[in-house]
mmCIF file with all atom_site columns, C-alpha atoms in Angstrom:
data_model
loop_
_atom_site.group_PDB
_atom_site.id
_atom_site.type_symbol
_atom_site.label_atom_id
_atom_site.label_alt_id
_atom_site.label_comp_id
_atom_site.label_asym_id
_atom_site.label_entity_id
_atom_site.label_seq_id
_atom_site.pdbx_PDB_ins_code
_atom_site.Cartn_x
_atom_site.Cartn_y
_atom_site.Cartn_z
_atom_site.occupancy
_atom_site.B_iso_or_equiv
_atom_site.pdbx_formal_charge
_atom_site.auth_seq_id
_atom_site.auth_comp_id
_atom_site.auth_asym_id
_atom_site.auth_atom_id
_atom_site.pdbx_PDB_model_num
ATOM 1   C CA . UNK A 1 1   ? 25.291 -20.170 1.580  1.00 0.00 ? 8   UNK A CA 1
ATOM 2   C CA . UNK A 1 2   ? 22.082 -21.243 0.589  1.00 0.00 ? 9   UNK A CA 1
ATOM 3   C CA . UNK A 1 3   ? 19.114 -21.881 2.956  1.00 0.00 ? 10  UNK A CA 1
ATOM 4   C CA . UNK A 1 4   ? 19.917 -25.001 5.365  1.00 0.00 ? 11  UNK A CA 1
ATOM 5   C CA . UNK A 1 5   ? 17.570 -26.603 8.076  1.00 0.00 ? 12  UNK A CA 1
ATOM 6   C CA . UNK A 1 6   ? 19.613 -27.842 10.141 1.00 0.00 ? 13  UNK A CA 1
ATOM 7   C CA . UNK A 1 7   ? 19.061 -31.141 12.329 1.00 0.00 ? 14  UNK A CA 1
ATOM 8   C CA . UNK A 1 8   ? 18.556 -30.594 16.294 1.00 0.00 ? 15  UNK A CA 1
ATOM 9   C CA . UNK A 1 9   ? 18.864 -32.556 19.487 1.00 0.00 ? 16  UNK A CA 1
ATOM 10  C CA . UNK A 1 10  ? 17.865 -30.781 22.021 1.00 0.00 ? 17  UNK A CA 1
ATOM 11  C CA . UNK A 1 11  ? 14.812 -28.503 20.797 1.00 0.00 ? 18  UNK A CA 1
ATOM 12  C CA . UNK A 1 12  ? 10.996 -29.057 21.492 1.00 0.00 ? 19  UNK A CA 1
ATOM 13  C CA . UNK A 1 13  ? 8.906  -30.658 18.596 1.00 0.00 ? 20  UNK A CA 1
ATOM 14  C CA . UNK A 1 14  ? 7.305  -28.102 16.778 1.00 0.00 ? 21  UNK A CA 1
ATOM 15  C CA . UNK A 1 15  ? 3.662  -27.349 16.905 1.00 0.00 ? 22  UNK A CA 1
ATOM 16  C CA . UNK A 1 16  ? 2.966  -26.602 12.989 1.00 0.00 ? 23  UNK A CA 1
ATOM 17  C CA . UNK A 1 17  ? 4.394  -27.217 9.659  1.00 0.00 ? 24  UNK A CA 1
ATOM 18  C CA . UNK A 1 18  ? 7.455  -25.173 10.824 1.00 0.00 ? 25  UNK A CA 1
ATOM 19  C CA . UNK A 1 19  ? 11.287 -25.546 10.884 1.00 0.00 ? 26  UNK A CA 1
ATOM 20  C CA . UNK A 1 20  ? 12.951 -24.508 14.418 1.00 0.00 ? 27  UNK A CA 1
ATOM 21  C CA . UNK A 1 21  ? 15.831 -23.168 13.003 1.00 0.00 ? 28  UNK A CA 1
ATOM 22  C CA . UNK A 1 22  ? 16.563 -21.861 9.475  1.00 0.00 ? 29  UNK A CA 1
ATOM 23  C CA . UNK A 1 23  ? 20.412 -20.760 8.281  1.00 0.00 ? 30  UNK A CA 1
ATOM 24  C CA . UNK A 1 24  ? 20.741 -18.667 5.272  1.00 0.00 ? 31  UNK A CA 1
ATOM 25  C CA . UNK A 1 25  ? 24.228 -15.961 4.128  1.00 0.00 ? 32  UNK A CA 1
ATOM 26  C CA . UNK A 1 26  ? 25.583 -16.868 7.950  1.00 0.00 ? 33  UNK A CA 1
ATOM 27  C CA . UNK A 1 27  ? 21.879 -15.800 9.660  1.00 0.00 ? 34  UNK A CA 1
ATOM 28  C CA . UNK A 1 28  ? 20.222 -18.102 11.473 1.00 0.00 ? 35  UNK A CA 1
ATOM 29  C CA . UNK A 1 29  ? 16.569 -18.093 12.126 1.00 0.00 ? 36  UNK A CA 1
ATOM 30  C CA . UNK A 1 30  ? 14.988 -19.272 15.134 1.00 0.00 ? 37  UNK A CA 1
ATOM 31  C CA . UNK A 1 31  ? 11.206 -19.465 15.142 1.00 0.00 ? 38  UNK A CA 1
ATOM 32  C CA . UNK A 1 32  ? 9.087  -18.797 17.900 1.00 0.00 ? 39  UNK A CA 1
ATOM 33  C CA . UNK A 1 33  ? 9.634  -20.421 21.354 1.00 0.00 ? 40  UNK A CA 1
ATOM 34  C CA . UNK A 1 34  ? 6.891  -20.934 23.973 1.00 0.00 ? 41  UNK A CA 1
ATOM 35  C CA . UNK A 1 35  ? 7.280  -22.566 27.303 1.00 0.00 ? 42  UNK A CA 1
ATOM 36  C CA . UNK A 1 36  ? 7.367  -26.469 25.982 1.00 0.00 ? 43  UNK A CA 1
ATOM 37  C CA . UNK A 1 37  ? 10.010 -29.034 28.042 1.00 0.00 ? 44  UNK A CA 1
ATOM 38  C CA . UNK A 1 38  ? 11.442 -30.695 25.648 1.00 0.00 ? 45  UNK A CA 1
ATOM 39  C CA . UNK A 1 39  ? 11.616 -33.535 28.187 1.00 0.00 ? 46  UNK A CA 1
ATOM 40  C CA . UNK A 1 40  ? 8.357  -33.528 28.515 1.00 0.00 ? 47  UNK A CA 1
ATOM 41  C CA . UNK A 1 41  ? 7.204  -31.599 31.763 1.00 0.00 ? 48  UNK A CA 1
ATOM 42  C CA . UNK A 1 42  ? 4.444  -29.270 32.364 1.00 0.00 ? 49  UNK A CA 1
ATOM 43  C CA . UNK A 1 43  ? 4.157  -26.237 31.054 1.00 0.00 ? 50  UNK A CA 1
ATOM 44  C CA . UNK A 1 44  ? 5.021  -23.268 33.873 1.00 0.00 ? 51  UNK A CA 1
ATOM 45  C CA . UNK A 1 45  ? 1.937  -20.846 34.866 1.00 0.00 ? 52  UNK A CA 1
ATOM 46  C CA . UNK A 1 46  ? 4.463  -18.169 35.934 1.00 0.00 ? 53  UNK A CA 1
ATOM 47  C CA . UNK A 1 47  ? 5.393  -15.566 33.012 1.00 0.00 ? 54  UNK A CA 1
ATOM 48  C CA . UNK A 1 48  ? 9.195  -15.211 34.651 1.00 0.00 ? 55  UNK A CA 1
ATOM 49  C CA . UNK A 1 49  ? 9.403  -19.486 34.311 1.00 0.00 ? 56  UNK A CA 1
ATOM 50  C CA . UNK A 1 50  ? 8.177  -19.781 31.160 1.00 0.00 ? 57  UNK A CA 1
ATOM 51  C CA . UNK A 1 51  ? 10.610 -17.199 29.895 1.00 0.00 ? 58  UNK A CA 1
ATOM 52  C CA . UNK A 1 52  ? 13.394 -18.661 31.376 1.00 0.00 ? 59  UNK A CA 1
ATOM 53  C CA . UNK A 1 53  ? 12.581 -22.256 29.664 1.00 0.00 ? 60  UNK A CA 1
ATOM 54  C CA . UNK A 1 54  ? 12.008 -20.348 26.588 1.00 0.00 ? 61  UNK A CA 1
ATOM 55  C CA . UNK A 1 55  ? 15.467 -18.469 26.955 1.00 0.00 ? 62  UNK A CA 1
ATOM 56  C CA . UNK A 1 56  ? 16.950 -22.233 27.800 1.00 0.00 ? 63  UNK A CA 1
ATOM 57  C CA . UNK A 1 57  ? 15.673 -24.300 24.713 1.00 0.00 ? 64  UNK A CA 1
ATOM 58  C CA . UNK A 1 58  ? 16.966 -21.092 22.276 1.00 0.00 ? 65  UNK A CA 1
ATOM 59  C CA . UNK A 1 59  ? 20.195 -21.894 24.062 1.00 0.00 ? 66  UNK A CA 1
ATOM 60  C CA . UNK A 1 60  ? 19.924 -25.155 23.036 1.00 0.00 ? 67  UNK A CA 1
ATOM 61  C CA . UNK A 1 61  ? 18.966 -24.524 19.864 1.00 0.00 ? 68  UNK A CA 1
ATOM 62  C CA . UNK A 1 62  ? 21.849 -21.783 19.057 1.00 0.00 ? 69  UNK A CA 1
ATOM 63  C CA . UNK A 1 63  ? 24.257 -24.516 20.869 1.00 0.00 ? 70  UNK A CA 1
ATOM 64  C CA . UNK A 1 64  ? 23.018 -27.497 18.105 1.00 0.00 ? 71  UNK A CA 1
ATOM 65  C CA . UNK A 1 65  ? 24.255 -25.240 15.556 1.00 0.00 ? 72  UNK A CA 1
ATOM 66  C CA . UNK A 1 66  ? 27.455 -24.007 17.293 1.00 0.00 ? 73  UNK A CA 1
ATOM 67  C CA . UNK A 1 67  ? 26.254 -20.194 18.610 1.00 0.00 ? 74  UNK A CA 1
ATOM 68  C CA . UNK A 1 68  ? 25.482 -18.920 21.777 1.00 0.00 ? 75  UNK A CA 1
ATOM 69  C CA . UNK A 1 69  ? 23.517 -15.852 23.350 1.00 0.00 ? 76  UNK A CA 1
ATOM 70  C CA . UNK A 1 70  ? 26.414 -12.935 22.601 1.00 0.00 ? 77  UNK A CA 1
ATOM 71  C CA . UNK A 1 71  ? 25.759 -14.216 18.333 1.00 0.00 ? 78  UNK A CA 1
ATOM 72  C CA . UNK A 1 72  ? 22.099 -13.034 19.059 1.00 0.00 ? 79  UNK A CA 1
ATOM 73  C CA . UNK A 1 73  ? 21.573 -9.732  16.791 1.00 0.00 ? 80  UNK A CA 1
ATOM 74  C CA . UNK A 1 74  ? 17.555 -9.162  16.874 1.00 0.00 ? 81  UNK A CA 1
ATOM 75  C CA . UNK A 1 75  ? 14.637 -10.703 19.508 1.00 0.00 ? 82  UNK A CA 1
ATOM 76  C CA . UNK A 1 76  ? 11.485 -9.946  19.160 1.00 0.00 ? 83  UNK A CA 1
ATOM 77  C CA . UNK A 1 77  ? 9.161  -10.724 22.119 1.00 0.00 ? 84  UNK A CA 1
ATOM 78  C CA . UNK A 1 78  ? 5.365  -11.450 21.354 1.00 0.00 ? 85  UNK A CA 1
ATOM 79  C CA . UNK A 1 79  ? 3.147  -11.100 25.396 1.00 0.00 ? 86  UNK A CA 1
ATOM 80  C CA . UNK A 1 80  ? -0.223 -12.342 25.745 1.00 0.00 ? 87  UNK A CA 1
ATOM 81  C CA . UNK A 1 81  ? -0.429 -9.123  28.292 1.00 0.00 ? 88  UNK A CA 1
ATOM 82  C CA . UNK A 1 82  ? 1.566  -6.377  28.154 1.00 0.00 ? 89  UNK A CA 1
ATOM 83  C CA . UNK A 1 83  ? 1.547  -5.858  31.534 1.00 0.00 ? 90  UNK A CA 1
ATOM 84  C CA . UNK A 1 84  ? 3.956  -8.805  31.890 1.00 0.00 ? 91  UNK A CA 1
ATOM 85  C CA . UNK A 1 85  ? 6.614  -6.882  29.825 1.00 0.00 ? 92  UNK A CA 1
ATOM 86  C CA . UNK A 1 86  ? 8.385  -6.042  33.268 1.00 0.00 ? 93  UNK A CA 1
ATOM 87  C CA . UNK A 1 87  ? 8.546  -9.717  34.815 1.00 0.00 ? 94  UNK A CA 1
ATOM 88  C CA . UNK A 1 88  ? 9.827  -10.855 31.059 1.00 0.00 ? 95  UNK A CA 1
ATOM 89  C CA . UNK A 1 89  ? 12.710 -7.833  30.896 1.00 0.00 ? 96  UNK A CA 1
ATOM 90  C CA . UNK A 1 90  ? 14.179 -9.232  34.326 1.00 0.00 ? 97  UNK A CA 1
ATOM 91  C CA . UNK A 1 91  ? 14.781 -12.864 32.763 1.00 0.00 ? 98  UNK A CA 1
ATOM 92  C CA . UNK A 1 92  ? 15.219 -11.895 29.716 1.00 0.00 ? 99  UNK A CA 1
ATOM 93  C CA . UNK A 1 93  ? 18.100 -9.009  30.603 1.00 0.00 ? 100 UNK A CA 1
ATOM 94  C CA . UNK A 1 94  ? 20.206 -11.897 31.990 1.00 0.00 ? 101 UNK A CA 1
ATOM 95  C CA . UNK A 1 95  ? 20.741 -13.754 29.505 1.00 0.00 ? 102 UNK A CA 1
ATOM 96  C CA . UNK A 1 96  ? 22.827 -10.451 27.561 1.00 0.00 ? 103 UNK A CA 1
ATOM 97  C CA . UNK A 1 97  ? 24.840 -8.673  30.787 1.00 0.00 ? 104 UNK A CA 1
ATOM 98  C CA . UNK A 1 98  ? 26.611 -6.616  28.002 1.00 0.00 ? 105 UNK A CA 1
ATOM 99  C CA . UNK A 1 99  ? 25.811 -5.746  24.311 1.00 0.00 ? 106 UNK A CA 1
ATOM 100 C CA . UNK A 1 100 ? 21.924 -7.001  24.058 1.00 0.00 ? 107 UNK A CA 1
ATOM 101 C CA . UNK A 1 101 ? 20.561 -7.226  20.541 1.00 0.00 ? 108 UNK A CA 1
ATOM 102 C CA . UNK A 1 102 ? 17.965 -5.155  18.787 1.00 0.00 ? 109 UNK A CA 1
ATOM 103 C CA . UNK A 1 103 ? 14.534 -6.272  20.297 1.00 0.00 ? 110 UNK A CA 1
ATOM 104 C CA . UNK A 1 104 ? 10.383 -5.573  19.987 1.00 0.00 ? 111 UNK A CA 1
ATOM 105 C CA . UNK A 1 105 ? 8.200  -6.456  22.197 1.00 0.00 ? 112 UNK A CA 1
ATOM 106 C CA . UNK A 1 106 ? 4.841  -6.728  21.309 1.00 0.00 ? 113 UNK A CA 1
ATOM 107 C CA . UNK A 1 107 ? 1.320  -7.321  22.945 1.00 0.00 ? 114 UNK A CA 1
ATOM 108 C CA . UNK A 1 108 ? -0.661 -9.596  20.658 1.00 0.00 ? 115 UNK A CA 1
ATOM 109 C CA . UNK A 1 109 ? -4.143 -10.759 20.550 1.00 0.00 ? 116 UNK A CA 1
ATOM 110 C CA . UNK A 1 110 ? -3.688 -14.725 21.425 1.00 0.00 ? 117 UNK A CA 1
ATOM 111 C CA . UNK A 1 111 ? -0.423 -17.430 21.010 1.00 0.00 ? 118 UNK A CA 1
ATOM 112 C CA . UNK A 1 112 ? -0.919 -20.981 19.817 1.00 0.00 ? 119 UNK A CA 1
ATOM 113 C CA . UNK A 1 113 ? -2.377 -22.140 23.192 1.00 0.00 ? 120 UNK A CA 1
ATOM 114 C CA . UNK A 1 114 ? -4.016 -20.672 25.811 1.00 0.00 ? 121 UNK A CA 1
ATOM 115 C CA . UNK A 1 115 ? -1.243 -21.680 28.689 1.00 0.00 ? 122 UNK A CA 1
ATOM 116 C CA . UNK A 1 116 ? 1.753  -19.594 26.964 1.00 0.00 ? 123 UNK A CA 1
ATOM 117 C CA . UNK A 1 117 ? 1.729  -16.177 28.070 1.00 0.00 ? 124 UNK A CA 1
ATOM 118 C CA . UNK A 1 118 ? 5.088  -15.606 26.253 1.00 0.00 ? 125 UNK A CA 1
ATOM 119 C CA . UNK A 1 119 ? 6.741  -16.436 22.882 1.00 0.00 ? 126 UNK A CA 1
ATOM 120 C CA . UNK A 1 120 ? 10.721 -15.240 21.769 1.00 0.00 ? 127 UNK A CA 1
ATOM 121 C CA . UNK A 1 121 ? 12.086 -15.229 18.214 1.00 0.00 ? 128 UNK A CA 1
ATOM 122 C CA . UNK A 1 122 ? 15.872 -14.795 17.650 1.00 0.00 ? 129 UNK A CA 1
ATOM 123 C CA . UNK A 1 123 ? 17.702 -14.153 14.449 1.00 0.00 ? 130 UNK A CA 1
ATOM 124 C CA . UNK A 1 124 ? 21.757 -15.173 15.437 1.00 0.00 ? 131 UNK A CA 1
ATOM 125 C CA . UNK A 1 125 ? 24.815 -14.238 12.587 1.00 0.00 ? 132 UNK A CA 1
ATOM 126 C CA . UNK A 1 126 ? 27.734 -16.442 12.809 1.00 0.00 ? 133 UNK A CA 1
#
């Protein structure tokens, strides 16, 4: 199958020159999430909230292109501190009670804007 961008409902606007989602060969691509509300609300301060809106709006995005958490094979998990790794593991873990997919996590110097503390990529297979 060759490379597809499919058309969303439900996902936040990106921020950059970026598609959300990218399908190629039955993998789908899902770019970086931060803690946006798609319907517009504020930003959470807490590192456990803004996970679990991030965690949400990939649901939504795998769910626009008919996938759910289980299709999830690879995460990887960029932290403005470290130190938050714990707080992000508890959300995180409940979204896969059984099977979770490959994963990094990853301190890194700075995300897009100052108020994310947390950003999740997912790569799904159908």
């Amino acid at each position: 199958m060759p490379k597809q961008v499919p058309t969303l409902s439900g996902a936040p606007a990106p921020l950059a020159p970026y598609s959300v989602v990218t399908e190629a060969n039955g993998f789908v691509f899902v770019s970086g999430q931060v803690a946006i509300d798609p319907t517009g609300g504020e930003t959470p301060t807490d590192i456990a909230d803004q996970t679990r809106l991030i965690m949400k709006n990939i649901g939504k995005v795998l769910a626009d292109v008919g996938l759910d958490y289980p299709d999830i094979v690879k995460t990887t998990i960029f932290l403005a501190d470290i130190a938050d790794y714990g707080a992000v593991n508890e959300v995180y873990g409940g979204y896969f009670p059984s099977e979770p997919p490959a994963r990094s996590a990853v301190q890194v110097a700075a995300l897009p804007m100052p108020q994310f503390l947390v950003e999740i990529e997912v790569i799904a297979c159908r």
